[in-house]
Structure formats: C-alpha cells, structure tokens
mmCIF file with all atom_site columns, C-alpha atoms and ligand atoms in Angstrom:
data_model
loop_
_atom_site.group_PDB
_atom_site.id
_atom_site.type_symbol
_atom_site.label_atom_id
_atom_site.label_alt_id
_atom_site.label_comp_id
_atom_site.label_asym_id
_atom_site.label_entity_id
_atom_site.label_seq_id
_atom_site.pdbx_PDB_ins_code
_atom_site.Cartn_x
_atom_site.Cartn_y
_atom_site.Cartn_z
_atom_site.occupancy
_atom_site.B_iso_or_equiv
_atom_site.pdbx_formal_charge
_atom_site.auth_seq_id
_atom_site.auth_comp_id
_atom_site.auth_asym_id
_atom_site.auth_atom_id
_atom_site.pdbx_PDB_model_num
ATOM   1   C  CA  . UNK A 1 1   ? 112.718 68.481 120.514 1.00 57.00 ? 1   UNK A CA  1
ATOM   2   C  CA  . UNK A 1 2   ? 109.877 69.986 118.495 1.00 83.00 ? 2   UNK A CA  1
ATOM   3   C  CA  . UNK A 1 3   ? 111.475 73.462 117.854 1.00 90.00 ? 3   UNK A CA  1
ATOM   4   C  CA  . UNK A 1 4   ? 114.262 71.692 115.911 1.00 91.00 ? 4   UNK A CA  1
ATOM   5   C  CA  . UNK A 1 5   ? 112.057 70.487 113.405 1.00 92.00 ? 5   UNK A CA  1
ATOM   6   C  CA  . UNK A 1 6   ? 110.369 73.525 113.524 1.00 93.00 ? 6   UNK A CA  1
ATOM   7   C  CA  . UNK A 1 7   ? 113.564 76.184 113.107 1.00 95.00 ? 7   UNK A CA  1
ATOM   8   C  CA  . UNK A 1 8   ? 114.412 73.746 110.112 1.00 95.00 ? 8   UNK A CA  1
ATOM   9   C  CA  . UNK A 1 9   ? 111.067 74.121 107.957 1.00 95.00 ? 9   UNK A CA  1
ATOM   10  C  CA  . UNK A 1 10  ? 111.645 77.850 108.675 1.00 96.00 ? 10  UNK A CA  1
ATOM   11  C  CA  . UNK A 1 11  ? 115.254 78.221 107.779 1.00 96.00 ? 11  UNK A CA  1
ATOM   12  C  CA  . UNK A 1 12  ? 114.505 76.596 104.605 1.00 97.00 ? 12  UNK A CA  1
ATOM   13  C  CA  . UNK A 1 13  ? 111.392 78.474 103.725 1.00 97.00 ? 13  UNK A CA  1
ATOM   14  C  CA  . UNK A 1 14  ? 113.812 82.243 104.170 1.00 97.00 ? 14  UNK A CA  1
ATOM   15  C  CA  . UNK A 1 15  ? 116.601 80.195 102.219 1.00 97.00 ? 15  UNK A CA  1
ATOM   16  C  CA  . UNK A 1 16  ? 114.738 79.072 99.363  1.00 97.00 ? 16  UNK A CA  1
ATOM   17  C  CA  . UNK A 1 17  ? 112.428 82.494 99.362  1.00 97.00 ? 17  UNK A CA  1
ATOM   18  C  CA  . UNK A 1 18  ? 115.957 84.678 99.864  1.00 97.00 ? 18  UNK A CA  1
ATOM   19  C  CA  . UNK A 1 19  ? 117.333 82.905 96.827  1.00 96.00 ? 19  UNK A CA  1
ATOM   20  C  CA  . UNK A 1 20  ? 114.479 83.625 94.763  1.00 97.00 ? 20  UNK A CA  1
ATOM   21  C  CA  . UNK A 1 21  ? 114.918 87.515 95.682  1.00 96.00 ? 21  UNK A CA  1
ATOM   22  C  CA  . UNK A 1 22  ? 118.831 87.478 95.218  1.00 97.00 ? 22  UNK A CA  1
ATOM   23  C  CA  . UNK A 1 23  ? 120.114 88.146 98.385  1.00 97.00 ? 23  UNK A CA  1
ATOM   24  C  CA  . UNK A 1 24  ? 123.412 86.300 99.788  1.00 96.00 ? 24  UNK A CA  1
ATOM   25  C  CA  . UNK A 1 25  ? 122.583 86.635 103.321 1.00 97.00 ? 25  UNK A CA  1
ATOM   26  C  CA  . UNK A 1 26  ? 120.034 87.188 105.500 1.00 98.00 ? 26  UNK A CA  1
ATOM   27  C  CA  . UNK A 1 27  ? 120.717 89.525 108.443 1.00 97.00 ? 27  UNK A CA  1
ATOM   28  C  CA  . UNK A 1 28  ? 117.760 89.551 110.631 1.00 98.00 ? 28  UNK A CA  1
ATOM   29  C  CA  . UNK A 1 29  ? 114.951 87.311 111.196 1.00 97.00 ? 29  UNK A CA  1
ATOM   30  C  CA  . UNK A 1 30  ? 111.192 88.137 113.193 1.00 97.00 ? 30  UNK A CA  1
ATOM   31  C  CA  . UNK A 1 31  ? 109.394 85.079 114.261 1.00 96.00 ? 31  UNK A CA  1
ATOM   32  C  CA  . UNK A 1 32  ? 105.912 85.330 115.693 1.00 96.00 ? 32  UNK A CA  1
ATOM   33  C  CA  . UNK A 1 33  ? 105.290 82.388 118.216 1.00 95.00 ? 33  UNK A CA  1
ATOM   34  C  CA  . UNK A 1 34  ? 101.784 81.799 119.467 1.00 95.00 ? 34  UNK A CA  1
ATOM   35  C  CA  . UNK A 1 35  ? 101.817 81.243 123.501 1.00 92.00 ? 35  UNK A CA  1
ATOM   36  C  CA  . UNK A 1 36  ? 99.558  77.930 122.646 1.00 92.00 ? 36  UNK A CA  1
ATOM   37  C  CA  . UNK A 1 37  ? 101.536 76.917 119.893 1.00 92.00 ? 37  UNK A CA  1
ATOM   38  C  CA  . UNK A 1 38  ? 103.847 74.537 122.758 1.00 90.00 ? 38  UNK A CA  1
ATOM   39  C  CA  . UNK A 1 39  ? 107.336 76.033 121.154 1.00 91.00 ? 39  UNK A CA  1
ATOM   40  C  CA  . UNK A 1 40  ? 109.089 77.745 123.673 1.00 91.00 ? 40  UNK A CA  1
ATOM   41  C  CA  . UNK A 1 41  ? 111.227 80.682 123.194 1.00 91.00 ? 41  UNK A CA  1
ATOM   42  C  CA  . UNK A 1 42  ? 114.460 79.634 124.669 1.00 92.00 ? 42  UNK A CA  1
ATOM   43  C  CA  . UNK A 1 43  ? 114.627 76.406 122.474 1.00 93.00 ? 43  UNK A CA  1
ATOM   44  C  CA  . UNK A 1 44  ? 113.630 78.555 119.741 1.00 94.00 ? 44  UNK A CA  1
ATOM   45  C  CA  . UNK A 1 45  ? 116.384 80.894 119.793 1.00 92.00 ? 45  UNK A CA  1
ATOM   46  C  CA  . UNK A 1 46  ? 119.227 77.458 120.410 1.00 93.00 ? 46  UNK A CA  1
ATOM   47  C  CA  . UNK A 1 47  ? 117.237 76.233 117.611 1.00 94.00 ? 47  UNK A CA  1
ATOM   48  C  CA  . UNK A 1 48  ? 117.750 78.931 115.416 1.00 95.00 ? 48  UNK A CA  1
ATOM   49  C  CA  . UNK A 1 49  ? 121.571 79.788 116.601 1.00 92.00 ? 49  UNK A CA  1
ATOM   50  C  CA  . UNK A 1 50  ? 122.998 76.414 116.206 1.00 94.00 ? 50  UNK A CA  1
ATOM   51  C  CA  . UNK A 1 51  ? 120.842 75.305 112.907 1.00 96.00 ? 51  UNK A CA  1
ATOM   52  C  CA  . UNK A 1 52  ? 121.399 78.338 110.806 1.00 96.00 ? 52  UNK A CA  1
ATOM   53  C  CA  . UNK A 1 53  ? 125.426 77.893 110.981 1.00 95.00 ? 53  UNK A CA  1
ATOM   54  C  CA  . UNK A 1 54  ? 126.867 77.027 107.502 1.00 95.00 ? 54  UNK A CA  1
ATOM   55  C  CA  . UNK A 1 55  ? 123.088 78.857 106.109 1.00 96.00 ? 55  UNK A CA  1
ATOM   56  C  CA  . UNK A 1 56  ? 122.324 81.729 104.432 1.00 96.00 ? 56  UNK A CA  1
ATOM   57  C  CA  . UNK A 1 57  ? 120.919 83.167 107.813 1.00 97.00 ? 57  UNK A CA  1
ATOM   58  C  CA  . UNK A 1 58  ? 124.351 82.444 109.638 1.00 96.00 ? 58  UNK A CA  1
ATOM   59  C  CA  . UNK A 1 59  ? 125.229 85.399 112.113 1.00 95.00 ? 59  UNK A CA  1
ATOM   60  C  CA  . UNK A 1 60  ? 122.083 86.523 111.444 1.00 96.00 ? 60  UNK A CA  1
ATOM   61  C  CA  . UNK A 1 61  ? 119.893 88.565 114.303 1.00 96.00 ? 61  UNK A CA  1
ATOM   62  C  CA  . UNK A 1 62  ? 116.759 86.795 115.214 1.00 96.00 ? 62  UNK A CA  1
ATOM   63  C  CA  . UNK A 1 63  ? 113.628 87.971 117.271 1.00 95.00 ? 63  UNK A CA  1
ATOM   64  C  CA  . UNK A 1 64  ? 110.934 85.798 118.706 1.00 95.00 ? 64  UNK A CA  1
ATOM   65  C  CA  . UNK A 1 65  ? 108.409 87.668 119.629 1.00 94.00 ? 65  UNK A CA  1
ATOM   66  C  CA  . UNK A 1 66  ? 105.542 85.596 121.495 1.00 95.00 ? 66  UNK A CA  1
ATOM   67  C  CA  . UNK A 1 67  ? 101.949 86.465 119.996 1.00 94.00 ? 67  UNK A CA  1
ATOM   68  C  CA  . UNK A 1 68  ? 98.655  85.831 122.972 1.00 94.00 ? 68  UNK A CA  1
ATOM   69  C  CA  . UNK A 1 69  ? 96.435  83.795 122.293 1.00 95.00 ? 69  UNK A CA  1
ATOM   70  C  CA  . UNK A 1 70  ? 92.435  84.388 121.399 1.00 96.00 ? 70  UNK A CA  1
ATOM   71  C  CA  . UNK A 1 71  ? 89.510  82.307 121.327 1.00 97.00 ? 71  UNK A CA  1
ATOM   72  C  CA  . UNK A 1 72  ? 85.902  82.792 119.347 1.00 97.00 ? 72  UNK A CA  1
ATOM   73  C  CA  . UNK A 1 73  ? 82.744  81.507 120.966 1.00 98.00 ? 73  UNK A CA  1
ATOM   74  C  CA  . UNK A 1 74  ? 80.686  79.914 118.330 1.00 97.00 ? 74  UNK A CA  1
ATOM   75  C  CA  . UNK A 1 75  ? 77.580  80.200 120.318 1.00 98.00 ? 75  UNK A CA  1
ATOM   76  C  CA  . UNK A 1 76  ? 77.738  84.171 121.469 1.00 98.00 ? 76  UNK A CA  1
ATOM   77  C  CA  . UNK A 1 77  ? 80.622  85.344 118.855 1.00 97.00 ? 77  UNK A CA  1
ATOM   78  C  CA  . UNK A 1 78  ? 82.635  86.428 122.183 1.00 97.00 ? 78  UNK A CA  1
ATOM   79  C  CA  . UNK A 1 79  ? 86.351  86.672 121.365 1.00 97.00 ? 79  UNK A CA  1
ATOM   80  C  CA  . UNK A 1 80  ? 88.034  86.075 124.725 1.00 96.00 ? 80  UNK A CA  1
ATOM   81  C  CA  . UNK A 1 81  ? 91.287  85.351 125.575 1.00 95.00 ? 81  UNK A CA  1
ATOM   82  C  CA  . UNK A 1 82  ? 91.689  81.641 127.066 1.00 94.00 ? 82  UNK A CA  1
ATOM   83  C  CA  . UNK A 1 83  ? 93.249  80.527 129.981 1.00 89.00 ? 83  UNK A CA  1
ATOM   84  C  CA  . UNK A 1 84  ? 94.536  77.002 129.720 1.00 84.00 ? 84  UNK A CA  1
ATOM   85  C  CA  . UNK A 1 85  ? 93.190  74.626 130.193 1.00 87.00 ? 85  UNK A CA  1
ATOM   86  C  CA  . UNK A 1 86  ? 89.959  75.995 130.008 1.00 87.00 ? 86  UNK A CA  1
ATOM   87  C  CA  . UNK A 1 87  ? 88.587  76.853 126.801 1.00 92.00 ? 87  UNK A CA  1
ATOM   88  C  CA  . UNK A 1 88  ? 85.034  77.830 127.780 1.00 95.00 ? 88  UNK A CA  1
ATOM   89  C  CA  . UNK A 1 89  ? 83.311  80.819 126.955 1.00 97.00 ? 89  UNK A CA  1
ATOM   90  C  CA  . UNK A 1 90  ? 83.538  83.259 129.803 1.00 95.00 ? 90  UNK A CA  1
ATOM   91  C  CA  . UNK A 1 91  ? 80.575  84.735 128.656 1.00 97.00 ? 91  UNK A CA  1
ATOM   92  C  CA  . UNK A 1 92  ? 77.883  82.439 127.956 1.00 97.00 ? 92  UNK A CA  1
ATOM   93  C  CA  . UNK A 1 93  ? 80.302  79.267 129.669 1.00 95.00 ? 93  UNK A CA  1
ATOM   94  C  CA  . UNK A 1 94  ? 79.312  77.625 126.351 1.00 96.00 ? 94  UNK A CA  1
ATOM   95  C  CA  . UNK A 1 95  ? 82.531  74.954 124.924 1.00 95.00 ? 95  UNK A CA  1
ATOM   96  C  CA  . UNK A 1 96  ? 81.788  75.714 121.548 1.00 96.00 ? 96  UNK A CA  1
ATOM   97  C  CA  . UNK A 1 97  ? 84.821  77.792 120.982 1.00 96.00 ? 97  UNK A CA  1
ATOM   98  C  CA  . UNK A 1 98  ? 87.715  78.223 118.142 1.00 96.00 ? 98  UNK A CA  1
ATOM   99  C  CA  . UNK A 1 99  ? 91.583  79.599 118.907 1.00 95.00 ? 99  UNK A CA  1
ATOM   100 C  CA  . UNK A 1 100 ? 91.451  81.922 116.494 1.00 95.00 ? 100 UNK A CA  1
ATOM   101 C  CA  . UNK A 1 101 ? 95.531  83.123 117.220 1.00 95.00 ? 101 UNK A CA  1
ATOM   102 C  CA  . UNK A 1 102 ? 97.978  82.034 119.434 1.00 95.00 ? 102 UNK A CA  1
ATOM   103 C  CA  . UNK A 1 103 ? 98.777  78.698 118.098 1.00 93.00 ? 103 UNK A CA  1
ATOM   104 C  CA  . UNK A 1 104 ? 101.325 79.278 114.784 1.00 92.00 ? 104 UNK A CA  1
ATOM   105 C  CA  . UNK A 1 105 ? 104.680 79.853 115.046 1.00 93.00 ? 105 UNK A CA  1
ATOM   106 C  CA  . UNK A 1 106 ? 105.367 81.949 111.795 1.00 93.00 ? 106 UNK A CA  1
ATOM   107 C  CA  . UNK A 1 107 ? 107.979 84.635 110.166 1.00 96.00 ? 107 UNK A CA  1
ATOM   108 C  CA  . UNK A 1 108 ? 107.018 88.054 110.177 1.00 96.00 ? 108 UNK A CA  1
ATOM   109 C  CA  . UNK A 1 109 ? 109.685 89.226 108.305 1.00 97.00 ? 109 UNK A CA  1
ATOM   110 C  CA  . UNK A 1 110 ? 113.062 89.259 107.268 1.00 97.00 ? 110 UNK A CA  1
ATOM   111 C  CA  . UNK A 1 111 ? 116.092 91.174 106.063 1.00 98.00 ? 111 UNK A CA  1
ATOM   112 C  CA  . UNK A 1 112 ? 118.459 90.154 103.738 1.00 97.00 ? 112 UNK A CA  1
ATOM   113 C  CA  . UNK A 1 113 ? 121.154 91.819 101.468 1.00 96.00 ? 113 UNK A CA  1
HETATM 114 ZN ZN1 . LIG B 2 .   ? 79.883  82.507 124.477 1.00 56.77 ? 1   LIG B ZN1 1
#
C-alpha cells in the first residue's frame, strides 16, 4: 500500500521538524491530499492511526483534507479543472497541458506542545 510509505516520510518529516522546535508531542496534524495524487483518504487516515503509535504524533488529531485538482493549457494559458482521464484543454481541445495542483499529498500544518 502506497499511503504507508507515504504516512511514514510524513511522520518523520513533523518528528524530526517538532524536535528541532522543542515540542514533546504533536497534537494535531492537517494533510492536504491532491484528488490526482492516487492516495486515498481512508488508507490515509489507517495509515496515519496505526503508524504514529509509539511517535511523537501518537493520539494525535489528524485531518486530511482532499485539495481538486487544476490543469494549465500551454497553448491558450486556460486553467481548467480536468476530468480524468482526459487531460485536454476544454478550451482550445489542445493536449498540451500541465496539472498545476491536485497531485501532492503534503502537511499544511501542525500543532505541537
Ligand atoms: Zn487551451
């Protein structure tokens, strides 16, 4: 499962960051999940219960909010909001297009104390 791999990287990027700041425990956590980014919320939040026990982020309360997705059209400089599988430009129907957000999973923020 991808999101296991994924919750890890995280929970060690708050540990080591929460260290550097002092706190002793980390009480909430706000990820930011793109809607293309293939993690899915559910597995994130098993992810994050069961791998954060014996952490600094243990009993900690987590959010995962799910950020949409956005596409640029190189051709037109459209931004458009894709609908998978189709990437084309609704606009010009040009192919020549960048997801500009929707496909990181990252923290927003966090609390500690
Ligand atoms: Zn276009």
């Amino acid at each position: 499962m991808h999101e296991l791999a994924l919750v890890s990287s995280l929970i060690e990027a708050v540990t080591e960051d929460a260290e550097r700041r002092g706190l002793k425990k980390v009480t909430y956590l706000s990820l930011s999940v793109g809607e293309l980014s293939g993690a899915g919320v559910d597995s994130l939040d098993f992810a994050l219960r069961h791998l954060t026990s014996g952490t600094i982020l243990e009993g900690a309360d987590f959010n995962v909010k799910v950020a949409s997705s956005l596409c640029e059209c190189k051709k037109c400089q459209q931004i458009f909001k894709p609908l998978p599988p189709f990437f084309l430009c609704p606009f010009c129907r040009s192919g020549q297009t960048v997801i500009t957000a929707g496909r990181q999973v990252y923290i927003e923020f966090y609390e500690g104390e």
